[in-house]
CSV table of C-alpha atoms in Angstrom, one decimal:
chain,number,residue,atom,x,y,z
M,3,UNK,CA,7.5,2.0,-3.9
M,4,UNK,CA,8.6,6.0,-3.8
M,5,UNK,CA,7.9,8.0,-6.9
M,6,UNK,CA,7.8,11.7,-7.8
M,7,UNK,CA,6.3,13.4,-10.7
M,8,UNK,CA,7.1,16.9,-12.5
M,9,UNK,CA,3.7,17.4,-14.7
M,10,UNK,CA,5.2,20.8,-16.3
M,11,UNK,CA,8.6,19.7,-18.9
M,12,UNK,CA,9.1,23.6,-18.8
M,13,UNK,CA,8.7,26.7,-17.0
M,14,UNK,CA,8.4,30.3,-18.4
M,15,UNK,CA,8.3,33.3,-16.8
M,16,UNK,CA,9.4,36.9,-17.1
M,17,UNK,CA,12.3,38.2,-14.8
M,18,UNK,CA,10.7,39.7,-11.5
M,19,UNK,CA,8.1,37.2,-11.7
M,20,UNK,CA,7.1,34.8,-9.1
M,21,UNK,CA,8.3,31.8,-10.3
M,22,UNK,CA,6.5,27.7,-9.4
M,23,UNK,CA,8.0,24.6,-9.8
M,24,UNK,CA,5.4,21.6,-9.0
M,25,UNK,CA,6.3,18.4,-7.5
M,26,UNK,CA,4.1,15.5,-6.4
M,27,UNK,CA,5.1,12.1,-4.4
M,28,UNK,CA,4.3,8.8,-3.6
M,29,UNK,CA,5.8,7.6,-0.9
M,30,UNK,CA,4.5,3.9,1.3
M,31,UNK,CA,5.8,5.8,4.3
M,32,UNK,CA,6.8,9.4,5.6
M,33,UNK,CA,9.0,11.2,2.9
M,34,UNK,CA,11.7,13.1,2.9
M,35,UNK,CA,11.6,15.5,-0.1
M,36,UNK,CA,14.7,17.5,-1.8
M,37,UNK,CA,15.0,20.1,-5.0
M,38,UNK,CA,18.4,20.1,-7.0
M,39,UNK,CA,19.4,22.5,-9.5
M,40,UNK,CA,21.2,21.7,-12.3
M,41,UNK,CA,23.2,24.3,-14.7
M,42,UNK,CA,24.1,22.9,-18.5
M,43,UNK,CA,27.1,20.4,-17.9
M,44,UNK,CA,27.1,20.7,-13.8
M,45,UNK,CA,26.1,18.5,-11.4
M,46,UNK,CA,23.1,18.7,-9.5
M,47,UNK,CA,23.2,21.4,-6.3
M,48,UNK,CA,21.0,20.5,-3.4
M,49,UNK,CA,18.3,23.8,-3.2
M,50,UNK,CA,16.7,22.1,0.2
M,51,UNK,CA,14.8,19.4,1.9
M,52,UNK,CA,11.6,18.6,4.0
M,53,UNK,CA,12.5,16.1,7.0
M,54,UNK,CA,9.8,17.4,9.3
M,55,UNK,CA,8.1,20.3,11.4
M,56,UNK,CA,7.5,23.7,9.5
M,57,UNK,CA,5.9,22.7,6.0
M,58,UNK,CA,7.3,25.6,4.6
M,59,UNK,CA,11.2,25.1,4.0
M,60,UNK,CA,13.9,28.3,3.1
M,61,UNK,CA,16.9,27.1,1.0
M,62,UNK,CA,19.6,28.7,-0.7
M,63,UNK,CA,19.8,31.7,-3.6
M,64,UNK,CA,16.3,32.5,-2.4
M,65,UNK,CA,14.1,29.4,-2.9
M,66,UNK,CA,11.5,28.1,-1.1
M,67,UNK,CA,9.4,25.1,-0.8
M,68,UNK,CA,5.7,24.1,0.5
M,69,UNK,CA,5.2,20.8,1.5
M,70,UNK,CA,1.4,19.8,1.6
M,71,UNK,CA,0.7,16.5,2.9
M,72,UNK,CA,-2.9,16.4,2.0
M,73,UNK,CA,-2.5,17.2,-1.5
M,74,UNK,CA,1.4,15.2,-1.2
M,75,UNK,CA,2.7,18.1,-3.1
M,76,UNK,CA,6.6,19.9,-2.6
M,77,UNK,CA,6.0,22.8,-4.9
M,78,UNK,CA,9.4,24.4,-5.6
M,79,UNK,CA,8.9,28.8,-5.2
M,80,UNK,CA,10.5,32.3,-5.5
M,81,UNK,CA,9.2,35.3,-5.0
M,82,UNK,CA,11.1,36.7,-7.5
M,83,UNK,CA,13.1,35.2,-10.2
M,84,UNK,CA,16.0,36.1,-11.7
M,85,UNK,CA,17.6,34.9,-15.3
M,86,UNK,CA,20.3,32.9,-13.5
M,87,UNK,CA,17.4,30.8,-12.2
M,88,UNK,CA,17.0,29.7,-15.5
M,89,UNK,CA,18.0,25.8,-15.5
M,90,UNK,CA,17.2,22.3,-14.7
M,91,UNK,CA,15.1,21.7,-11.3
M,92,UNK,CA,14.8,17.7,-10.3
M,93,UNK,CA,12.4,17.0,-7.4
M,94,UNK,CA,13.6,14.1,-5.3
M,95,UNK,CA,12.1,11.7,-2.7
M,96,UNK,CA,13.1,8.5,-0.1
M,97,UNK,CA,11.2,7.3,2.6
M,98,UNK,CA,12.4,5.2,5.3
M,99,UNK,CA,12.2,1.3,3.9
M,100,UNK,CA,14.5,2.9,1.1
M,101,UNK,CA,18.1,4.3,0.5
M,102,UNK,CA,17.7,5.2,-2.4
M,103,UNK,CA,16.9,8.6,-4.0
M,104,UNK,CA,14.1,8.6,-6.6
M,105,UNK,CA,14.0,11.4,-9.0
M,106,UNK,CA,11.5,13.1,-10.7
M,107,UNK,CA,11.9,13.9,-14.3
M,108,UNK,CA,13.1,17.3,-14.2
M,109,UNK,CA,11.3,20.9,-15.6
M,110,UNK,CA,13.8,23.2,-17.3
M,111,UNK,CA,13.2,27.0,-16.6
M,112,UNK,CA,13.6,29.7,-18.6
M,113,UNK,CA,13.5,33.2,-17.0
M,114,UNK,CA,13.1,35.9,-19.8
M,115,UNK,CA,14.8,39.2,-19.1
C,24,UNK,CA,35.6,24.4,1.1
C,25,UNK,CA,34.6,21.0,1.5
C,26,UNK,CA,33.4,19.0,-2.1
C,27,UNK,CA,33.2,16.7,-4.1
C,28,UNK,CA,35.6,16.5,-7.5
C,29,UNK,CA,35.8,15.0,-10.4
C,30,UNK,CA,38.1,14.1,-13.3
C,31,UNK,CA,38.4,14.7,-15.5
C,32,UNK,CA,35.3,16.6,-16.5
C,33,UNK,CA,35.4,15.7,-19.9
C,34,UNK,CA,36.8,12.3,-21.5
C,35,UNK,CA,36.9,11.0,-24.9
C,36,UNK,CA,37.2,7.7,-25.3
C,37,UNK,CA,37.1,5.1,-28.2
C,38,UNK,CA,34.9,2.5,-28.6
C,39,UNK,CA,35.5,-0.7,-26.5
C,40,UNK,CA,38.7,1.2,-24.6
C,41,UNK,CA,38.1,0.8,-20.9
C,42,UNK,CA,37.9,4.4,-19.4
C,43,UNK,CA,37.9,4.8,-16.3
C,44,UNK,CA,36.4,8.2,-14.0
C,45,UNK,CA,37.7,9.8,-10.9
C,46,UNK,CA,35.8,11.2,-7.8
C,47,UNK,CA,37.2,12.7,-4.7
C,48,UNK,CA,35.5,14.1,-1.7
C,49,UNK,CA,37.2,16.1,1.2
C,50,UNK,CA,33.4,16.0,3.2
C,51,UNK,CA,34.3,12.6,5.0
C,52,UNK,CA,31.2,11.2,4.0
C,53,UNK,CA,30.5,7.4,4.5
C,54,UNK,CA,28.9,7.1,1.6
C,55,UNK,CA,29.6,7.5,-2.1
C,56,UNK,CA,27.3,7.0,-5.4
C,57,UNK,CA,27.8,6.8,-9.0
C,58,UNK,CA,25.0,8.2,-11.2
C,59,UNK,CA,24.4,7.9,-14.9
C,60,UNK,CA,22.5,10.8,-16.4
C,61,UNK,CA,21.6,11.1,-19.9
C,62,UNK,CA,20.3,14.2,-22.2
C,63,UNK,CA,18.7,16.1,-19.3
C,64,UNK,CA,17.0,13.2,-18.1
C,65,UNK,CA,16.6,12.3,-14.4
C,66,UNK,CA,20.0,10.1,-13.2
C,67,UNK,CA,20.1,6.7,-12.8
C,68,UNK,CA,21.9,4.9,-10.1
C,69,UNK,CA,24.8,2.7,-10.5
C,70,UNK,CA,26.2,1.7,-7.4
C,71,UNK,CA,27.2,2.7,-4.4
C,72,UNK,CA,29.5,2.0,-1.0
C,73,UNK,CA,28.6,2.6,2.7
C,74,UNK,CA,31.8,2.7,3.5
C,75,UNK,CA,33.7,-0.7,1.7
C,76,UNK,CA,30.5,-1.6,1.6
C,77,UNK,CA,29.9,-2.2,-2.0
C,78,UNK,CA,25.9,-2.2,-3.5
C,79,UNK,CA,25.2,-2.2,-7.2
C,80,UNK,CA,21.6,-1.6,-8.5
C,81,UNK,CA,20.1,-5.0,-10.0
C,82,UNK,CA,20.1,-3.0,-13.8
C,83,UNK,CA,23.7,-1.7,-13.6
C,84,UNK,CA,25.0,-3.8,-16.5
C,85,UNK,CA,28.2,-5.9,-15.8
C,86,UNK,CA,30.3,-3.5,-18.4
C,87,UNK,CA,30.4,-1.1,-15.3
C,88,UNK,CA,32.4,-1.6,-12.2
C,89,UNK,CA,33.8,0.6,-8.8
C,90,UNK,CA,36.8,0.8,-6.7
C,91,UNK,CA,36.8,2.4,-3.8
C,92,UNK,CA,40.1,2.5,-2.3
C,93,UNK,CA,40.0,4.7,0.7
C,94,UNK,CA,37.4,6.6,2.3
C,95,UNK,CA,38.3,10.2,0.0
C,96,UNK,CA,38.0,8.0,-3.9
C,97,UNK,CA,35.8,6.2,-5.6
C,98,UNK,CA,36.3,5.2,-9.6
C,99,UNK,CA,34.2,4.4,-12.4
C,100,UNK,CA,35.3,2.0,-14.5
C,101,UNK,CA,34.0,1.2,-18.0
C,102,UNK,CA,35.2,-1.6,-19.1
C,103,UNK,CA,34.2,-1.8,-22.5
C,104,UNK,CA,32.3,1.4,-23.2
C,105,UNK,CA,29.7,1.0,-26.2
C,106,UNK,CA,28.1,4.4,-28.1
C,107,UNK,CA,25.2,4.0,-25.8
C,108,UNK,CA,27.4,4.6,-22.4
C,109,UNK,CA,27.5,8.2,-23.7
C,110,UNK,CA,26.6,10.3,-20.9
C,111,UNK,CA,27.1,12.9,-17.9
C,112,UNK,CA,28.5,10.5,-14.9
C,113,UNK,CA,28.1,12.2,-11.6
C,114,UNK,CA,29.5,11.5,-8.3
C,115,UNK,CA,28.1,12.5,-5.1
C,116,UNK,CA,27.9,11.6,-1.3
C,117,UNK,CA,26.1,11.8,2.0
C,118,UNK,CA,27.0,11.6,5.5
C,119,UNK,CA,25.3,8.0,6.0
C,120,UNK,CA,22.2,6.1,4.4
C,121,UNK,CA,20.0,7.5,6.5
C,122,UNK,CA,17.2,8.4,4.1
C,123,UNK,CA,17.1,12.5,5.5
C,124,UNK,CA,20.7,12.4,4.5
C,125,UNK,CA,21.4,15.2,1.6
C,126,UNK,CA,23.5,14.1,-1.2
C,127,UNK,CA,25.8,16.7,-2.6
C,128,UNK,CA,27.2,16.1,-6.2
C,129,UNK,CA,30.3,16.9,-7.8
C,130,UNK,CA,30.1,18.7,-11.3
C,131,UNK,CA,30.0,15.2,-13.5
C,132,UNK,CA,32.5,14.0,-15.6
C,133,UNK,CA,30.8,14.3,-19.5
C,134,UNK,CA,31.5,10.7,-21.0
C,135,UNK,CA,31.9,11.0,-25.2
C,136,UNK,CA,32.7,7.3,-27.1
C,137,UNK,CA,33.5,7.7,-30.6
C-alpha cells in the first residue's frame, strides 16, 4: 500500500522568506512523487514530479523539490516566496503495482506581506 | 492551449434531481478521472476510463455513474444527489496509466444540493 503524509496543517511565513512544505511516503516499491497547488475554488495545478535521476527537481513559478530516499521525504521549497504562493499544496505518490494517485492531506500556506 | 474544462463550474441542484457534470479535454489523453474533493480535504477517486475502459473505485457509491462518449468527454452523473454529495468535483487526465504519468486537472465543477 502507497501513502503520503503532510505533518504541518499550515504554513506561515513572511514574504521574501524561504518557504518549506514537508512530505513523507510509503511506498512497497520505487515512487514516483508529485506537488499540486490548489487556489480557493480551482483545481489542482501539477508544481512537479520525481521519476528518477537528479533528487533535486525544478518546477514551475519557482518551486523546487528534494527527494531523500533515505529519510523517504519530497520536501516541497522556494527560495523566496511570494503572497500568491499562498494556497493549498497536496503531496502525491504511486508506485508501480498501482494506478492510482494517493494524496496527502494537504498544508495550506499563508505568505504575509 | 491544450486543457482540460469543465461545466459548468458552478451547479445548484435540488435534492434527489439527477445532475449531471461536464469535462472536456483537447490534450488527447487516454485517460480520464473523476475526483470528489470535499472542504479542502485531499480528493477522493471515483472512477476512471483508459480509454472505454471503464474502472470505478470499490467505495464509489452506486448513486454515481460516468459516460464517456468519445475520447474528448467524460460526464458525471448524479443520480440522486443527497446533501452529503456537496462538493468540488474535478476532472483531470493523463497520457496513459503508467504510474510516472502526470495528471493535469481542470478547475472543478463546485457541486451545491439544497
Amino acid at each position: 500500500a502507497q501513502s503520503v503524509a503532510q505533518p504541518e496543517d499550515q504554513v506561515n511565513v513572511a514574504e521574501g522568506n524561504p518557504l518549506t512544505v514537508k512530505c513523507t511516503y510509503s511506498v512497497s516499491g520505487n515512487p514516483y512523487l508529485f506537488w499540486y497547488v490548489q487556489y480557493p475554488n480551482r483545481g489542482l495545478q501539477f508544481l512537479l514530479k520525481y521519476i528518477t535521476g537528479d533528487n533535486l527537481v525544478k518546477g514551475s513559478y519557482g518551486f523546487e523539490a528534494e527527494f531523500n530516499k533515505s529519510q523517504t521525504s519530497f520536501h516541497l521549497k522556494k527560495p523566496s516566496a511570494l503572497v500568491s504562493d499562498s494556497a493549498l499544496y497536496f503531496c502525491a505518490v504511486r508506485d508501480i503495482n498501482d494506478y492510482k494517485l494517493s494524496f496527502g492531506a494537504g498544508t495550506t500556506v499563508t505568505v504575509r506581506a | 492551449d491544450a486543457m482540460v474544462i469543465q461545466n459548468p463550474r458552478y451547479q445548484v441542484t435540488q435534492f434527489g434531481k439527477p445532475v449531471t457534470l461536464s469535462c472536456s479535454q483537447t490534450l488527447n489523453h487516454n485517460v480520464m478521472y473523476w475526483y470528489q474533493q470535499k472542504s479542502s480535504q485531499a480528493p477522493k477517486l471515483l472512477f476512471h476510463y483508459y480509454d472505454k475502459d471503464f474502472n470505478n473505485e470499490a467505495d464509489t457509491p452506486d448513486n454515481f455513474q460516468s459516460r464517456r462518449p468519445n475520447t474528448s468527454f467524460c460526464f458525471l452523473d448524479i443520480r440522486s444527489p443527497g446533501l452529503g454529495d456537496a462538493a468540488m468535483y474535478l476532472c483531470a487526465t493523463s497520457r496513459g496509466g503508467q504510474p510516472t504519468d502526470t495528471q493535469y486537472f481542470g478547475p472543478g465543477t463546485r457541486l451545491t444540493v439544497l
